[in-house]
C-alpha cells in the first residue's frame, strides 16, 4: 500500500486525479470506478479542469459507481445518480450509455446486483477504483462486519453512517436506511485502488485501515490485500498514523527509485 500525505485537500485531490488521468492517457477506453460523498469532489473538479484545459477525453471511458441509496429516484437531489450528474458527468464528454450506477429503485435487487457484477466483467473489469472511507472504516457501503469477499448487494447502513450522512438531508429521518453497494470482493478486483481521505474525523479509521489488522470491522483495511492500493491523505486525516515518517521518506525517495 502506498500512503501519500499532502498538506491540503486541494493537493490531495490533484494527486489522486493525476493517477486517473495517467491511466486515461495510456488507456483511453479505461473503466473507472466512481465514488460519491464530499471527499472526491476535489478530484472530480480537477478531472473536469483537465478535460477543459488539457483535453482529457472521456468519450471512450466507462464508469461504474460504487453505490446508491435504496428508494431514491435518479432525480432526487441526494441520490448518487444526481450527485454524479451534477458534479462530474455533465461537465465532461462521457457517453451516457457508458455510465453505470446501481439502481435504488429496481423491483428485483438480487437480479440487479447479479447483472451489475456481470456488466463490470463484460466491460473488462475496473481499471481504477476511486474510494472514500467512512468514519467507521467502510468503503462503499460495506459497513463493519461486511464479508471481505462480499459482492454487490443490498446493505443496511450503520447508524453512525446515517448520522454522518444526515448533513446532506433536511432531517435525519430522511436518510435512507438501505443501500445497494459493490462488495469488498468486487472492489478488490479493480486493478488499481485510489482511496482519498480528508479531515480529522477520518484519522482514526485511516490509521486502522493502514496500520491495523485486516478485519471486516474496518472494511477499508482490505486494501492491505491489494497489490496496487494508493492512499492519498491530507494532514488532518493522517493525524493518527504511527509510520508517518516512513511514508514521507518513501515519497521523498520515490523520484530516485529504479523504474519498474
Ligand atoms: C460513497 C461511498 C462512501 C463514502 C464514505 C465517505 O460512494 O462509497 O463509502 O466514500 O462514506 O464519505 P465522505 O466522502 O462524504 O466523507
Short mmCIF file of C-alpha atoms and ligand atoms in Angstrom, two decimals:
data_model
loop_
_atom_site.label_atom_id
_atom_site.label_comp_id
_atom_site.label_asym_id
_atom_site.label_seq_id
_atom_site.Cartn_x
_atom_site.Cartn_y
_atom_site.Cartn_z
CA UNK A 1 0.00 0.00 0.00
CA UNK A 2 1.37 3.42 -0.92
CA UNK A 3 0.50 6.16 1.57
CA UNK A 4 0.95 9.74 0.39
CA UNK A 5 0.28 12.62 2.76
CA UNK A 6 -0.22 16.05 1.22
CA UNK A 7 -0.54 19.37 3.02
CA UNK A 8 -4.04 20.25 1.81
CA UNK A 9 -7.27 18.80 0.48
CA UNK A 10 -6.65 20.51 -2.87
CA UNK A 11 -3.21 18.94 -3.27
CA UNK A 12 -4.53 15.54 -2.23
CA UNK A 13 -7.32 15.80 -4.82
CA UNK A 14 -4.89 16.79 -7.59
CA UNK A 15 -2.52 13.92 -6.84
CA UNK A 16 -5.37 11.40 -6.94
CA UNK A 17 -6.82 12.91 -10.14
CA UNK A 18 -3.40 12.60 -11.77
CA UNK A 19 -3.49 8.81 -11.25
CA UNK A 20 -6.82 8.67 -13.10
CA UNK A 21 -5.54 10.96 -15.87
CA UNK A 22 -2.37 8.86 -16.30
CA UNK A 23 -4.50 5.76 -16.81
CA UNK A 24 -6.76 7.53 -19.33
CA UNK A 25 -3.75 8.83 -21.22
CA UNK A 26 -2.42 5.30 -21.70
CA UNK A 27 -5.82 3.57 -21.98
CA UNK A 28 -8.47 5.95 -23.38
CA UNK A 29 -11.21 3.30 -23.01
CA UNK A 30 -10.44 2.61 -19.35
CA UNK A 31 -13.15 1.54 -16.92
CA UNK A 32 -13.34 3.80 -13.87
CA UNK A 33 -14.97 3.00 -10.54
CA UNK A 34 -16.60 6.11 -9.10
CA UNK A 35 -17.33 7.17 -5.51
CA UNK A 36 -19.61 9.89 -4.20
CA UNK A 37 -19.62 11.95 -0.98
CA UNK A 38 -17.67 15.05 -0.01
CA UNK A 39 -14.20 13.58 -0.43
CA UNK A 40 -13.98 13.01 -4.22
CA UNK A 41 -15.45 16.41 -5.12
CA UNK A 42 -11.99 17.98 -5.49
CA UNK A 43 -10.77 15.02 -7.54
CA UNK A 44 -13.75 15.38 -9.92
CA UNK A 45 -13.19 19.14 -10.17
CA UNK A 46 -9.59 18.50 -11.14
CA UNK A 47 -10.60 15.95 -13.80
CA UNK A 48 -13.11 18.46 -15.18
CA UNK A 49 -10.38 21.10 -15.28
CA UNK A 50 -8.08 18.69 -17.14
CA UNK A 51 -10.89 17.95 -19.57
CA UNK A 52 -11.49 21.66 -20.26
CA UNK A 53 -7.93 22.92 -20.26
CA UNK A 54 -5.87 19.91 -21.32
CA UNK A 55 -8.31 17.96 -23.46
CA UNK A 56 -8.59 14.94 -21.16
CA UNK A 57 -11.03 12.80 -23.11
CA UNK A 58 -13.82 10.67 -21.65
CA UNK A 59 -15.61 9.62 -24.85
CA UNK A 60 -14.46 6.01 -24.62
CA UNK A 61 -14.49 5.77 -20.83
CA UNK A 62 -16.95 3.54 -18.96
CA UNK A 63 -17.82 4.18 -15.31
CA UNK A 64 -19.34 2.07 -12.56
CA UNK A 65 -20.41 3.74 -9.35
CA UNK A 66 -19.89 2.06 -6.02
CA UNK A 67 -23.32 2.52 -4.52
CA UNK A 68 -26.74 4.11 -4.41
CA UNK A 69 -29.36 4.70 -1.72
CA UNK A 70 -32.37 2.42 -1.88
CA UNK A 71 -35.60 4.30 -2.51
CA UNK A 72 -34.17 7.44 -4.10
CA UNK A 73 -35.07 8.10 -7.73
CA UNK A 74 -32.24 9.25 -10.02
CA UNK A 75 -33.58 12.83 -10.00
CA UNK A 76 -33.68 13.04 -6.17
CA UNK A 77 -31.19 15.73 -5.13
CA UNK A 78 -29.45 13.36 -2.68
CA UNK A 79 -29.30 10.34 -4.95
CA UNK A 80 -25.88 9.33 -6.14
CA UNK A 81 -27.20 9.43 -9.72
CA UNK A 82 -27.90 13.13 -9.23
CA UNK A 83 -24.58 13.71 -7.46
CA UNK A 84 -22.62 12.20 -10.34
CA UNK A 85 -24.56 14.10 -12.97
CA UNK A 86 -24.15 17.44 -11.21
CA UNK A 87 -20.57 17.06 -10.06
CA UNK A 88 -18.99 15.20 -12.92
CA UNK A 89 -20.86 13.74 -15.88
CA UNK A 90 -22.46 16.94 -17.12
CA UNK A 91 -19.07 18.67 -17.19
CA UNK A 92 -17.17 16.10 -19.29
CA UNK A 93 -17.73 14.29 -22.59
CA UNK A 94 -18.85 10.87 -21.31
CA UNK A 95 -21.22 8.82 -23.47
CA UNK A 96 -24.46 8.39 -21.49
CA UNK A 97 -24.58 4.68 -22.42
CA UNK A 98 -21.23 4.07 -20.71
CA UNK A 99 -22.42 5.21 -17.27
CA UNK A 100 -23.46 2.57 -14.73
CA UNK A 101 -24.80 3.41 -11.27
CA UNK A 102 -26.60 0.91 -9.05
CA UNK A 103 -30.37 1.32 -9.16
CA UNK A 104 -32.01 2.44 -5.94
CA UNK A 105 -35.45 1.66 -7.31
CA UNK A 106 -35.24 -1.70 -9.04
CA UNK A 107 -38.06 -4.16 -8.39
CA UNK A 108 -35.59 -7.04 -8.01
CA UNK A 109 -32.43 -6.17 -6.11
CA UNK A 110 -30.90 -9.62 -6.26
CA UNK A 111 -31.04 -9.91 -10.04
CA UNK A 112 -29.99 -6.27 -10.45
CA UNK A 113 -26.88 -6.89 -8.32
CA UNK A 114 -26.01 -10.01 -10.30
CA UNK A 115 -26.42 -8.07 -13.55
CA UNK A 116 -24.22 -5.23 -12.23
CA UNK A 117 -21.42 -7.65 -11.35
CA UNK A 118 -21.73 -9.31 -14.77
CA UNK A 119 -21.66 -5.96 -16.55
CA UNK A 120 -18.40 -4.99 -14.80
CA UNK A 121 -16.85 -8.23 -16.07
CA UNK A 122 -18.25 -7.80 -19.59
CA UNK A 123 -16.70 -4.32 -19.74
CA UNK A 124 -13.29 -5.81 -18.90
CA UNK A 125 -13.17 -5.10 -15.15
CA UNK A 126 -12.43 -1.84 -13.38
CA UNK A 127 -9.04 -0.26 -14.12
CA UNK A 128 -9.06 2.37 -11.38
CA UNK A 129 -11.46 2.39 -8.46
CA UNK A 130 -11.84 5.72 -6.62
CA UNK A 131 -12.73 5.30 -2.95
CA UNK A 132 -13.51 7.34 0.13
CA UNK A 133 -13.62 5.98 3.68
CA UNK A 134 -16.37 6.30 6.27
CA UNK A 135 -15.59 7.31 9.84
CA UNK A 136 -16.38 3.66 10.72
CA UNK A 137 -13.85 2.44 8.15
CA UNK A 138 -16.36 1.50 5.46
CA UNK A 139 -15.55 1.51 1.75
CA UNK A 140 -18.59 1.94 -0.48
CA UNK A 141 -21.35 0.94 1.97
CA UNK A 142 -19.53 -2.10 3.30
CA UNK A 143 -20.19 -1.41 6.94
CA UNK A 144 -18.21 -3.07 9.76
CA UNK A 145 -18.86 -6.81 9.69
CA UNK A 146 -19.22 -6.99 5.90
CA UNK A 147 -17.52 -10.02 4.42
CA UNK A 148 -14.20 -9.18 2.83
CA UNK A 149 -15.27 -11.32 -0.13
CA UNK A 150 -18.72 -9.73 -0.46
CA UNK A 151 -20.20 -8.87 -3.86
CA UNK A 152 -22.69 -6.21 -4.98
CA UNK A 153 -25.75 -6.49 -2.76
CA UNK A 154 -28.28 -4.70 -0.58
CA UNK A 155 -26.89 -3.45 2.76
CA UNK A 156 -28.37 -1.86 5.84
CA UNK A 157 -26.47 1.34 6.69
CA UNK A 158 -24.85 1.61 10.11
CA UNK A 159 -26.48 4.14 12.42
CA UNK A 160 -23.19 6.10 12.51
CA UNK A 161 -23.25 6.33 8.69
CA UNK A 162 -26.83 7.56 8.78
CA UNK A 163 -25.74 10.23 11.27
CA UNK A 164 -22.67 11.17 9.19
CA UNK A 165 -24.79 11.49 6.04
CA UNK A 166 -27.65 13.37 7.71
CA UNK A 167 -25.74 16.57 6.86
CA UNK A 168 -26.89 16.19 3.26
CA UNK A 169 -30.60 15.77 4.10
CA UNK A 170 -33.14 18.11 5.63
CA UNK A 171 -33.87 15.73 8.50
CA UNK A 172 -32.00 12.69 9.82
CA UNK A 173 -35.19 10.65 9.26
CA UNK A 174 -34.87 11.33 5.53
CA UNK A 175 -31.57 9.44 5.22
CA UNK A 176 -32.27 6.09 3.54
CA UNK A 177 -31.60 3.07 5.74
CA UNK A 178 -30.61 0.72 2.92
CA UNK A 179 -28.21 0.97 0.03
CA UNK A 180 -27.11 -1.14 -2.86
CA UNK A 181 -23.33 -1.39 -2.85
CA UNK A 182 -20.43 -3.11 -4.55
CA UNK A 183 -18.90 -5.64 -2.18
CA UNK A 184 -15.38 -5.60 -0.77
CA UNK A 185 -14.60 -8.56 -3.04
CA UNK A 186 -15.88 -6.60 -6.06
CA UNK A 187 -13.70 -3.61 -5.13
CA UNK A 188 -10.59 -5.73 -4.59
CA UNK A 189 -10.84 -6.96 -8.20
CA UNK A 190 -10.17 -3.47 -9.59
CA UNK A 191 -6.63 -3.21 -11.00
CA UNK A 192 -5.74 -0.07 -9.04
CA UNK A 193 -7.39 1.37 -5.95
CA UNK A 194 -7.17 5.08 -5.16
CA UNK A 195 -8.53 5.98 -1.74
CA UNK A 196 -8.71 9.59 -0.57
CA UNK A 197 -9.41 10.78 2.95
CA UNK A 198 -9.57 14.27 4.35
CA UNK A 199 -10.25 15.71 7.78
CA UNK A 200 -9.73 14.83 11.39
CA UNK A 201 -12.93 12.79 11.66
CA UNK A 202 -11.32 10.21 9.35
CA UNK A 203 -7.98 9.99 11.18
CA UNK A 204 -8.84 7.00 13.40
CA UNK A 205 -10.42 5.00 10.58
CA UNK A 206 -7.45 5.78 8.32
CA UNK A 207 -4.92 4.62 10.92
CA UNK A 208 -6.89 1.38 11.41
CA UNK A 209 -7.07 0.87 7.64
CA UNK A 210 -3.35 1.40 7.04
CA UNK A 211 -1.69 0.18 10.22
CA UNK A 212 -4.26 -2.04 11.91
CA UNK A 213 -5.08 -5.68 11.23
CA UNK A 214 -7.04 -6.72 8.13
CA UNK A 215 -10.51 -7.05 9.54
CA UNK A 216 -14.12 -6.86 8.46
CA UNK A 217 -14.52 -4.40 11.37
CA UNK A 218 -12.79 -1.83 9.14
CA UNK A 219 -13.52 -2.94 5.58
CA UNK A 220 -11.04 -0.41 4.17
CA UNK A 221 -8.29 -2.49 5.81
CA UNK A 222 -8.89 -4.99 2.98
CA UNK A 223 -6.83 -2.57 0.84
CA UNK A 224 -3.80 -4.14 2.54
CA UNK A 225 -4.55 -7.26 0.47
CA UNK A 226 -4.44 -5.36 -2.83
CA UNK A 227 -1.18 -5.11 -4.81
CA UNK A 228 -1.93 -1.62 -6.20
CA UNK A 229 -3.63 0.31 -3.41
CA UNK A 230 -2.75 4.00 -3.24
CA UNK A 231 -3.94 6.10 -0.32
CA UNK A 232 -3.95 9.91 -0.53
CA UNK A 233 -4.44 11.82 2.71
CA UNK A 234 -4.45 15.40 3.82
CA UNK A 235 -2.61 16.37 7.02
CA UNK A 236 -5.58 16.02 9.33
CA UNK A 237 -6.67 12.60 8.02
CA UNK A 238 -3.07 11.42 8.54
CA UNK A 239 -3.04 12.64 12.14
CA UNK A 240 -3.09 9.20 13.84
CA UNK A 241 -0.56 7.38 11.67
CA UNK A 242 2.39 5.91 13.58
CA UNK A 243 4.59 5.27 10.50
CA UNK A 244 4.21 8.79 9.15
CA UNK A 245 7.96 9.42 8.92
CA UNK A 246 8.39 6.33 6.76
CA UNK A 247 5.58 7.34 4.36
CA UNK A 248 7.16 10.76 3.93
CA UNK A 249 10.59 9.20 3.38
CA UNK A 250 9.22 6.85 0.69
CA UNK A 251 7.52 9.80 -1.03
CA UNK A 252 10.74 11.84 -0.96
CA UNK A 253 12.85 8.97 -2.32
CA UNK A 254 10.35 7.91 -4.99
CA UNK A 255 11.74 10.06 -7.86
CA UNK A 256 15.15 8.38 -7.48
CA UNK A 257 13.82 4.81 -7.29
CA UNK A 258 14.71 2.46 -10.16
CA UNK A 259 11.91 2.36 -12.74
CA UNK A 260 9.93 -0.87 -12.64
C1 LIG B 1 -19.83 6.87 -1.47
C2 LIG B 1 -19.11 5.86 -0.69
C3 LIG B 1 -18.82 6.04 0.75
C4 LIG B 1 -18.06 7.34 1.04
C5 LIG B 1 -17.78 7.48 2.54
C6 LIG B 1 -17.11 8.80 2.86
O1 LIG B 1 -19.99 6.44 -2.80
O2 LIG B 1 -18.79 4.87 -1.24
O3 LIG B 1 -18.06 4.96 1.21
O4 LIG B 1 -16.84 7.32 0.34
O5 LIG B 1 -18.97 7.38 3.25
O6 LIG B 1 -17.98 9.84 2.55
P1 LIG B 1 -17.49 11.36 2.58
O7 LIG B 1 -16.52 11.49 1.46
O8 LIG B 1 -18.74 12.15 2.32
O9 LIG B 1 -16.89 11.58 3.91
#
